[in-house]
Amino acid sequence: MAMSSLDIPQLPAQDASRVWADAFYEAYADPRRTTGFLALAEEAVRACPGAPEILYLAATAALFDEHPERALVFLKRLSKRYVSSPTLHLLHALALAQQNKLAPARALLERHGMSRVPIAMRSFPGGPARGKWLADRLAVVFGRASLVQRHRTTPRVARKESKPTFKVRAVEPLHEALAVPPTPGPDGPVIAAPLPKIDVDIPFTLEFDRAALSAALRQVPDPRGGAYRLREQLAHFSLAQGFDELLCLSHLRGIQTLWHQVETVRKVLKQFRGRVLLADEVGLGKTVEAGMVLKEYLLRGMVERVLILVPASLVGQWREELETKFDIPCLTTHDPLLRDDPDRFWRQPRLIASLAAARRREHAERLSNHSFDLVIVDEAHHLCDRTSRGYQLLDALNKRFLLLLSATPVQNDLTELYNVLTLLKPGIFKTLKEFRAAYVMPGKPRLPANPERLRELMRSAMIRNTRAVVALRLPRRHAATVRVEASAAEQHAYRDLAALARGLAAAGGHGRHRLALHHLLGAAGSSPAAAAAALARFADRRGEGESAWRALAERWTSLGKGAKEAALFDLLRRNPAEKKIVFVRYRETMAHLADLLDDAGIRFARFEGTLSGPDKDAAIAAFRDEVPVLISTESGGEGRNLQFCNTLVNFDVPWNPMAIEQRIGRIDRIGQQREVFVFNLVTRGTVEEQVLHILEEKISMFELVVGEIGAILGGAEEERDFADLILDAWLEASESARAEAFESIGSRLDQARRRHEEAKALDEALFGEDFETS
C-alpha cells in the first residue's frame, strides 16, 4: 500500500516499516484471525516509532481490537507530526463512536465537511471481514454509508496480478433503522436499538504461501544492520495462526522451561480451550504453566481482564513471579487501593486476590458485577466444597477462560470432582445424584464405581504430569538451624521490646499498629542496627511523651554487634571457596554486615531492590565469577539463574513460610546439580525461634518439595495468614497463653500436613500416571 493512499506525505522508505506493514496486511487478511492486532501494533510502533504508515496501521489495529483509547493515542501522534487528512478524521470519528461518543464523532466530521458521505477508503487494510466491520461503524455515525475498497491479497514480496474489488453499503439511513430515538448520555446520544443490516456482496479469495513469505522477509536488504532479528521475530509473530507455535516463549525471563510445560500449555490452548484443571505433582511448575498461558493470551490480544485467586500466603509470590518472569504487573489485595477505594480496585485489569479477601461479602458482591477474560485459581482444592463461600464466589464470576491449579484435586471424596467439572464445564451433569449413580461406589464416597470411565471423563478436563513421567530428579537438600545465645544486654533489650509491644496491644493499639509491631519484632530478631532504626522511626511517629520507646532505641544502638554475626562468620569461613547466599530483610542489617565483611577482608557482592537493572546484573555476574558471598534482600536473584550456588544462609528468618521457601527455591530448582545446604540463624528466645520450631516439628518443612508448603498452609489458614497468627500468639499477655496459642498453630499445621498426605495418596490411587502430557 503506498502511503499516498492515506493522504499522508510519503517519507523515505524504511526497511523495517515495510516488513511490519506487510505483516499487518497478512494478519488482517486472514479470516481466522479476529483479535491480537493490538499486540502486533505495539511491537511495530516500538520498532518503527516515526513511521506514519505504522502509526496509521496501529490505530486501525486498536480499533479492530476494540481499544479506542489506544487508537486515539496513535492518531494524536500521527496528526501532530504529519498533515491532517480525511482518513485520519474518519478513524478519529470511529474511535469516538466506539466509545459511544456519537455527538462528538459527528461534530468532528462536520467540521471537516464530511457530514454526508464518508470518503472512499481506497486502501483500507483487512479484506471483506474488515470492510464489514468498517461499514457497521460508519452506519452508526452517518445516515447512509457507502464504501469502496480495494484489497491486495498478497504482500509486496509475493505480489499477484489479480486485485479483487468489493463493495459494502448500508441499506437504509440510520434514523429510519432505529426503532427508538437515541437516549441522552454523558458524552452524547447513546443508541439502544439494533444497527441497520449490512448488505455485503464480495467475490473474494485469499491465497498466500507462509514458507515463501517467511523466506522473502529474510531476504529484504538490511542497509542499517540489526533488522534481521526484527524480521525473524516478525515472521514468527505474524505467521503463528494457531497455537502450535507459542509466542510467549521468547518473552519469558529467567525460566528454563521443560518439555512437559510447553506441551501442557499447547494442550490448554488447543484442546481444552482455556478451561482446564492443571493437576501436576508439586514442583513441576503449575505456576509457570499458568503464567505461560496468561502471557500467550495477552500477546494474542485474547485476554484483557485477569483475576488470580490464591491463598493469602501466596499473593506475594504470584505477584513476583508474574512481574519478574513474565513481565505482567498486577495489583494485589495487599495494595492500599483495596482499602482506600474498593470499587476502583476491582475495576483494575489484572488482579491477584487472596481467597480470604475476595470471598468477603462486600468484595464478592462487587466481583459478581464484573466480567473477566481469564480467572486462575491456585490451590483450587480449597474451593471444591459447593457450600463454601469460595466456591460460590468462583461459580458466580462471569469468566471466559478458567484455570484451576491443584496437585491434589480430590481432598475428601469424589463429589469434589463433580464440583470441579461443573465449574469447568457447566451443565455436564444434570444433578449430583446423576454423577454419584454413574461414578461413585454406593456408601463409599472415596471409591469410584467405574475407575476407567471416571478417568476418561477427567481426561476431558484435567492435565496431570508426574515427577516419574517427567523424569525430574533434584539433588538432596540438607537444612540446619543454628540457635545462638544473645548477650545479657541483648536479651534484656529484646524482653523489654516484647513487653512494650504486649502493653501496646493490651491497650487496644494492636490493630492500629499491627504492621509496625511486626516490623519492630522482626528487626529485633535481625540485628541491633535494624532494631535501633525501627524503634527510632516508631518513636518519631508517636510523637512526644514516648520516652520509653526512645530510650529502648538508644539501648539497641549501644549494643553494636548482635549474637548472630559470629555464627555467620563461622559458616562463611568453614569452606571459603564455596559460594554462599546470605539473605537479610532489613537495609540496616545489610549495611552492618557489609561493614563487617569489609573489615574481615571477605569479598562479597550486594543485591537489593534499589539497584538499577545493570547494577543487579553486575552483582550477579560478580557473585558467579569473582566473589564467594552474595548478601541479598528478599528480592535477591528474582527470576535469575543462581544454580551455580548451592549454599544458602537465612540470616533473618521470615515469619511467612512461603518467603522461606521462595529463598530456597532460588537455588533448589531445576538445573541444580549439587546437594543443597540451608542454614537458618536464630537467636534463642525470639519470635523466629518459635516459627522454626513449629515448622520443623509439625510439618518437617525443610524436607518438603519446593511448592508443597503452599498446599499445606492453604489448608491451615482461614481468614488470616500464618504471620498474623504468629504475631497474635507472641502478643498474648501471659506466658501460658502464649504457649497455648503456639501449640494451637502447631496443631493446625500438623492436621493440614496429614490431610495433604491423605489427599496425595487418594489422588495417586485415582489418577496414577494416566493424565500426563504426551
Coordinates of N, CA and C in Angstrom, one line a residue, residues 360-521:
R360 N -15.1 -12.3 51.0 CA -15.9 -11.5 51.9 C -17.1 -10.9 51.2
R361 N -18.2 -10.8 51.9 CA -19.4 -10.4 51.2 C -19.3 -9.1 50.4
E362 N -18.7 -8.1 51.1 CA -18.6 -6.8 50.4 C -17.8 -6.8 49.1
H363 N -16.8 -7.7 49.1 CA -15.9 -7.8 47.9 C -16.6 -8.8 46.8
A364 N -17.1 -9.9 47.3 CA -17.8 -10.9 46.4 C -18.9 -10.2 45.6
E365 N -19.7 -9.3 46.3 CA -20.7 -8.6 45.6 C -20.2 -7.8 44.4
R366 N -19.1 -7.1 44.7 CA -18.5 -6.2 43.7 C -18.0 -7.1 42.5
L367 N -17.3 -8.2 42.9 CA -16.8 -9.1 41.8 C -17.8 -9.7 40.9
S368 N -19.0 -10.0 41.5 CA -20.1 -10.6 40.7 C -20.6 -9.6 39.6
N369 N -20.3 -8.3 39.8 CA -20.7 -7.3 38.8 C -19.7 -7.1 37.7
H370 N -18.6 -7.8 37.7 CA -17.5 -7.6 36.7 C -17.4 -8.9 35.8
S371 N -16.8 -8.7 34.7 CA -16.5 -9.8 33.7 C -15.0 -9.9 33.6
F372 N -14.6 -11.2 33.6 CA -13.1 -11.5 33.5 C -12.9 -12.4 32.3
D373 N -11.8 -12.0 31.5 CA -11.5 -12.9 30.4 C -10.8 -14.2 30.9
L374 N -10.0 -14.1 31.9 CA -9.3 -15.3 32.4 C -9.3 -15.2 34.0
V375 N -9.7 -16.3 34.6 CA -9.6 -16.5 36.0 C -8.7 -17.7 36.3
I376 N -7.7 -17.5 37.2 CA -6.8 -18.5 37.6 C -7.0 -18.7 39.1
V377 N -7.1 -20.0 39.5 CA -7.2 -20.3 40.9 C -6.1 -21.2 41.3
D378 N -5.3 -20.8 42.2 CA -4.2 -21.7 42.7 C -4.7 -22.4 44.0
E379 N -4.2 -23.6 44.2 CA -4.6 -24.5 45.3 C -6.2 -24.6 45.3
A380 N -6.6 -24.9 44.1 CA -8.1 -24.9 43.8 C -8.9 -25.9 44.7
H381 N -8.2 -26.9 45.3 CA -8.9 -27.9 46.1 C -9.6 -27.2 47.3
H382 N -9.2 -26.0 47.6 CA -9.8 -25.3 48.7 C -11.2 -24.8 48.4
L383 N -11.5 -24.9 47.1 CA -12.8 -24.4 46.6 C -13.8 -25.5 46.1
C384 N -13.4 -26.7 46.5 CA -14.2 -27.9 46.0 C -15.5 -28.1 46.7
D385 N -15.7 -27.4 47.8 CA -17.0 -27.6 48.6 C -18.0 -26.6 48.1
R386 N -19.1 -27.2 47.5 CA -20.1 -26.3 46.9 C -20.8 -25.4 47.9
T387 N -20.7 -25.7 49.2 CA -21.4 -24.9 50.2 C -20.5 -23.8 50.7
S388 N -19.2 -23.8 50.3 CA -18.3 -22.8 50.8 C -18.5 -21.5 50.0
R389 N -18.1 -20.4 50.7 CA -18.2 -19.1 50.1 C -17.2 -18.9 48.9
G390 N -16.1 -19.6 49.0 CA -15.1 -19.6 47.9 C -15.7 -20.2 46.6
Y391 N -16.3 -21.3 46.8 CA -16.9 -22.0 45.6 C -18.0 -21.1 45.0
Q392 N -18.8 -20.6 45.9 CA -19.9 -19.8 45.4 C -19.5 -18.5 44.7
L393 N -18.4 -18.0 45.2 CA -17.8 -16.8 44.5 C -17.3 -17.2 43.1
L394 N -16.5 -18.3 43.0 CA -16.0 -18.7 41.7 C -17.1 -19.0 40.7
D395 N -18.1 -19.7 41.2 CA -19.2 -20.1 40.4 C -20.0 -18.9 39.8
A396 N -20.1 -17.8 40.7 CA -20.8 -16.6 40.3 C -20.1 -15.7 39.3
L397 N -18.7 -15.9 39.3 CA -17.9 -15.0 38.4 C -18.3 -15.1 36.9
N398 N -18.4 -14.0 36.3 CA -18.5 -14.0 34.8 C -17.2 -14.2 34.2
K399 N -16.9 -15.4 33.7 CA -15.5 -15.7 33.2 C -15.5 -16.4 31.9
R400 N -14.5 -16.2 31.1 CA -14.4 -16.8 29.8 C -13.5 -18.0 29.8
F401 N -12.3 -17.8 30.3 CA -11.3 -18.9 30.5 C -11.1 -19.1 32.0
L402 N -10.8 -20.4 32.3 CA -10.7 -20.8 33.7 C -9.6 -21.8 33.9
L403 N -8.6 -21.5 34.7 CA -7.5 -22.4 35.0 C -7.6 -22.7 36.5
L404 N -7.8 -24.0 36.9 CA -7.7 -24.4 38.3 C -6.4 -25.2 38.5
L405 N -5.7 -24.8 39.5 CA -4.4 -25.4 39.8 C -4.5 -26.2 41.1
S406 N -4.1 -27.4 41.1 CA -4.1 -28.2 42.4 C -3.4 -29.5 42.1
A407 N -2.4 -29.8 43.0 CA -1.7 -31.1 42.9 C -2.5 -32.2 43.5
T408 N -3.5 -31.8 44.3 CA -4.4 -32.9 44.9 C -5.8 -32.4 44.8
P409 N -6.4 -32.6 43.6 CA -7.7 -32.1 43.4 C -8.8 -32.7 44.2
V410 N -8.6 -34.0 44.7 CA -9.6 -34.7 45.5 C -9.0 -34.7 46.9
Q411 N -9.7 -34.0 47.8 CA -9.2 -34.0 49.2 C -10.0 -35.0 50.1
N412 N -11.3 -35.1 49.9 CA -12.1 -35.9 50.8 C -12.9 -37.0 50.1
D413 N -13.6 -36.6 49.0 CA -14.4 -37.7 48.3 C -14.6 -37.3 46.9
L414 N -15.2 -38.1 46.1 CA -15.3 -37.9 44.6 C -16.3 -36.8 44.3
T415 N -17.1 -36.4 45.3 CA -18.0 -35.3 45.0 C -17.3 -34.0 44.5
E416 N -16.0 -33.9 45.0 CA -15.2 -32.8 44.7 C -14.9 -32.7 43.2
L417 N -14.8 -33.9 42.5 CA -14.6 -34.0 41.1 C -15.8 -33.4 40.4
Y418 N -17.0 -33.8 40.9 CA -18.2 -33.3 40.3 C -18.2 -31.7 40.4
N419 N -17.8 -31.2 41.5 CA -17.8 -29.7 41.6 C -16.8 -29.1 40.7
V420 N -15.7 -29.7 40.5 CA -14.7 -29.1 39.6 C -15.2 -29.2 38.2
L421 N -15.7 -30.3 37.8 CA -16.2 -30.5 36.4 C -17.4 -29.5 36.1
T422 N -18.2 -29.2 37.1 CA -19.3 -28.3 36.9 C -18.8 -26.9 36.7
L423 N -17.7 -26.5 37.4 CA -17.1 -25.2 37.2 C -16.5 -25.1 35.8
L424 N -15.8 -26.1 35.3 CA -15.1 -26.1 34.0 C -16.1 -26.3 32.9
K425 N -17.1 -27.2 33.1 CA -18.0 -27.5 32.0 C -19.4 -27.4 32.6
P426 N -19.9 -26.2 32.8 CA -21.3 -26.1 33.3 C -22.3 -26.9 32.5
G427 N -23.1 -27.6 33.2 CA -24.2 -28.4 32.6 C -23.8 -29.8 32.2
I428 N -22.5 -30.2 32.4 CA -22.0 -31.5 32.0 C -22.9 -32.6 32.7
F429 N -23.3 -32.4 33.9 CA -24.2 -33.3 34.7 C -25.5 -32.5 35.0
K430 N -26.6 -33.2 35.0 CA -27.9 -32.6 35.4 C -27.9 -32.4 36.9
T431 N -27.5 -33.4 37.6 CA -27.5 -33.3 39.1 C -26.4 -34.1 39.7
L432 N -26.1 -33.8 41.0 CA -25.1 -34.5 41.7 C -25.5 -36.0 41.9
K433 N -26.8 -36.2 42.0 CA -27.3 -37.6 42.1 C -26.9 -38.4 40.9
E434 N -27.0 -37.8 39.7 CA -26.7 -38.4 38.5 C -25.2 -38.8 38.4
F435 N -24.3 -37.9 38.9 CA -22.9 -38.2 39.0 C -22.6 -39.3 39.9
R436 N -23.2 -39.3 41.1 CA -22.9 -40.3 42.1 C -23.4 -41.7 41.5
A437 N -24.5 -41.7 40.9 CA -25.0 -43.0 40.4 C -24.1 -43.6 39.3
A438 N -23.5 -42.7 38.5 CA -22.6 -43.2 37.4 C -21.2 -43.5 37.9
Y439 N -20.6 -42.8 38.9 CA -19.2 -42.8 39.1 C -18.8 -43.2 40.6
V440 N -19.7 -43.2 41.5 CA -19.3 -43.4 42.9 C -19.9 -44.7 43.5
M441 N -19.1 -45.4 44.2 CA -19.5 -46.6 44.8 C -20.5 -46.3 45.9
P442 N -21.7 -47.0 45.9 CA -22.7 -46.7 47.0 C -22.1 -46.9 48.4
G443 N -22.3 -45.9 49.2 CA -21.9 -46.0 50.6 C -20.4 -45.8 50.8
K444 N -19.6 -45.6 49.7 CA -18.2 -45.4 49.8 C -17.8 -44.2 48.9
P445 N -17.9 -43.0 49.4 CA -17.8 -41.8 48.6 C -16.4 -41.6 48.0
R446 N -15.4 -42.3 48.5 CA -14.0 -42.1 48.0 C -13.6 -43.2 47.0
L447 N -14.5 -44.1 46.7 CA -14.2 -45.2 45.7 C -15.0 -45.0 44.5
P448 N -14.3 -45.0 43.3 CA -15.1 -44.9 42.1 C -15.8 -46.2 41.7
A449 N -17.0 -46.1 41.2 CA -17.8 -47.3 40.8 C -17.2 -47.8 39.5
N450 N -16.7 -46.9 38.6 CA -16.1 -47.3 37.4 C -14.9 -46.5 37.1
P451 N -13.7 -46.9 37.6 CA -12.5 -46.1 37.6 C -12.1 -45.7 36.2
E452 N -12.1 -46.6 35.2 CA -11.7 -46.3 33.8 C -12.6 -45.3 33.2
R453 N -13.9 -45.4 33.5 CA -14.9 -44.4 32.9 C -14.7 -43.1 33.6
L454 N -14.4 -43.0 34.9 CA -14.1 -41.8 35.6 C -12.8 -41.1 35.0
R455 N -11.8 -41.9 34.8 CA -10.6 -41.4 34.3 C -10.8 -40.8 32.9
E456 N -11.6 -41.5 32.1 CA -11.9 -41.0 30.7 C -12.6 -39.6 30.8
L457 N -13.5 -39.5 31.8 CA -14.2 -38.3 32.0 C -13.3 -37.2 32.4
M458 N -12.4 -37.5 33.3 CA -11.4 -36.4 33.8 C -10.4 -36.0 32.7
R459 N -10.1 -36.9 31.8 CA -9.2 -36.6 30.7 C -9.7 -35.4 29.9
S460 N -11.0 -35.2 29.9 CA -11.6 -34.1 29.1 C -11.5 -32.8 29.9
A461 N -11.0 -32.8 31.1 CA -11.0 -31.6 31.9 C -9.7 -31.4 32.7
M462 N -8.8 -32.4 32.7 CA -7.6 -32.3 33.5 C -6.3 -32.7 32.8
I463 N -5.2 -32.0 33.2 CA -3.9 -32.4 32.7 C -3.1 -32.7 34.0
R464 N -2.4 -33.8 34.1 CA -1.6 -34.2 35.2 C -0.3 -34.7 34.8
N465 N 0.8 -34.1 35.2 CA 2.1 -34.6 35.0 C 2.7 -35.1 36.3
T466 N 3.4 -36.2 36.3 CA 4.1 -36.7 37.5 C 5.6 -36.6 37.4
R467 N 6.2 -36.6 38.5 CA 7.7 -36.5 38.5 C 8.3 -37.7 37.9
A468 N 7.7 -38.9 38.0 CA 8.2 -40.1 37.4 C 8.2 -40.0 35.9
V469 N 7.1 -39.5 35.3 CA 7.0 -39.4 33.8 C 7.9 -38.3 33.3
V470 N 8.0 -37.2 34.0 CA 8.8 -36.1 33.6 C 10.3 -36.4 33.8
A471 N 10.6 -37.4 34.6 CA 11.9 -37.9 35.0 C 12.7 -36.7 35.6
L472 N 12.0 -36.0 36.6 CA 12.7 -34.9 37.2 C 13.3 -35.4 38.5
R473 N 14.6 -35.2 38.7 CA 15.3 -35.6 39.9 C 16.2 -34.5 40.3
L474 N 15.8 -33.9 41.5 CA 16.7 -32.9 42.1 C 17.6 -33.5 43.2
P475 N 18.8 -32.8 43.3 CA 19.7 -33.3 44.4 C 19.1 -33.2 45.8
R476 N 19.6 -33.9 46.7 CA 19.1 -33.8 48.1 C 19.3 -32.4 48.7
R477 N 18.5 -32.1 49.7 CA 18.6 -30.8 50.4 C 18.9 -31.1 51.9
H478 N 19.8 -30.4 52.5 CA 20.1 -30.5 53.9 C 19.9 -29.2 54.5
A479 N 19.2 -29.2 55.7 CA 18.9 -28.0 56.4 C 19.3 -28.1 57.9
A480 N 19.8 -27.0 58.4 CA 20.2 -27.0 59.8 C 19.9 -25.6 60.4
T481 N 19.3 -25.7 61.6 CA 19.0 -24.4 62.4 C 20.1 -24.2 63.4
V482 N 20.7 -23.0 63.3 CA 21.8 -22.6 64.2 C 21.2 -21.7 65.3
R483 N 21.0 -22.1 66.5 CA 20.5 -21.3 67.6 C 21.6 -20.7 68.4
V484 N 21.6 -19.4 68.5 CA 22.7 -18.7 69.2 C 22.2 -18.0 70.4
E485 N 23.1 -17.9 71.4 CA 22.8 -17.3 72.7 C 23.1 -15.8 72.6
A486 N 22.2 -14.9 72.9 CA 22.4 -13.5 72.9 C 23.1 -13.1 74.1
S487 N 23.8 -11.9 74.1 CA 24.4 -11.4 75.3 C 23.3 -11.0 76.3
A488 N 23.7 -10.8 77.5 CA 22.7 -10.4 78.5 C 22.0 -9.1 78.2
A489 N 22.8 -8.2 77.6 CA 22.2 -6.9 77.3 C 21.2 -7.0 76.1
E490 N 21.6 -7.9 75.2 CA 20.6 -8.0 74.0 C 19.4 -8.8 74.5
Q491 N 19.5 -9.8 75.3 CA 18.4 -10.5 75.9 C 17.4 -9.5 76.6
H492 N 18.0 -8.7 77.5 CA 17.2 -7.7 78.2 C 16.5 -6.7 77.3
A493 N 17.2 -6.3 76.3 CA 16.6 -5.3 75.3 C 15.4 -6.0 74.6
Y494 N 15.6 -7.2 74.2 CA 14.5 -7.9 73.4 C 13.3 -8.2 74.3
R495 N 13.6 -8.6 75.6 CA 12.4 -8.8 76.5 C 11.7 -7.5 76.8
D496 N 12.4 -6.4 76.9 CA 11.7 -5.1 77.1 C 10.9 -4.7 75.9
L497 N 11.5 -4.9 74.7 CA 10.7 -4.6 73.5 C 9.4 -5.5 73.5
A498 N 9.5 -6.7 73.8 CA 8.3 -7.6 73.8 C 7.3 -7.1 74.8
A499 N 7.8 -6.6 75.9 CA 6.9 -6.2 77.0 C 6.2 -4.9 76.5
L500 N 6.9 -3.9 75.9 CA 6.3 -2.7 75.4 C 5.2 -3.1 74.3
A501 N 5.6 -4.0 73.4 CA 4.6 -4.4 72.3 C 3.4 -5.0 72.9
R502 N 3.5 -5.9 73.9 CA 2.4 -6.5 74.5 C 1.5 -5.5 75.3
G503 N 2.2 -4.5 75.9 CA 1.4 -3.5 76.6 C 0.6 -2.6 75.6
L504 N 1.2 -2.3 74.4 CA 0.5 -1.5 73.4 C -0.7 -2.3 72.9
A505 N -0.5 -3.6 72.7 CA -1.6 -4.5 72.2 C -2.7 -4.6 73.2
A506 N -2.3 -4.7 74.5 CA -3.4 -4.8 75.6 C -4.1 -3.5 75.7
A507 N -3.5 -2.4 75.4 CA -4.2 -1.1 75.5 C -5.1 -0.8 74.3
G508 N -5.2 -1.7 73.4 CA -6.0 -1.5 72.2 C -5.3 -1.0 71.0
G509 N -4.0 -0.9 71.0 CA -3.2 -0.4 69.9 C -2.8 -1.5 68.9
H510 N -3.2 -2.7 69.2 CA -2.8 -3.9 68.3 C -3.2 -3.7 66.9
G511 N -4.5 -3.4 66.7 CA -5.0 -3.2 65.3 C -4.4 -2.1 64.6
R512 N -4.2 -0.9 65.2 CA -3.7 0.3 64.5 C -2.2 0.1 64.2
H513 N -1.5 -0.6 65.1 CA 0.0 -0.7 64.9 C 0.4 -2.1 64.6
R514 N -0.4 -2.9 64.0 CA -0.1 -4.3 63.7 C 1.2 -4.4 62.8
L515 N 1.2 -3.7 61.7 CA 2.4 -3.8 60.8 C 3.6 -3.3 61.5
A516 N 3.5 -2.2 62.3 CA 4.6 -1.6 63.0 C 5.2 -2.6 64.0
L517 N 4.3 -3.3 64.8 CA 4.8 -4.2 65.7 C 5.5 -5.4 65.1
H518 N 4.9 -5.9 64.0 CA 5.6 -7.0 63.2 C 7.0 -6.5 62.8
H519 N 7.1 -5.3 62.3 CA 8.3 -4.8 61.8 C 9.3 -4.7 62.9
L520 N 8.9 -4.1 64.1 CA 9.8 -3.9 65.2 C 10.3 -5.3 65.7
L521 N 9.5 -6.2 65.9 CA 9.9 -7.5 66.4 C 10.8 -8.3 65.4

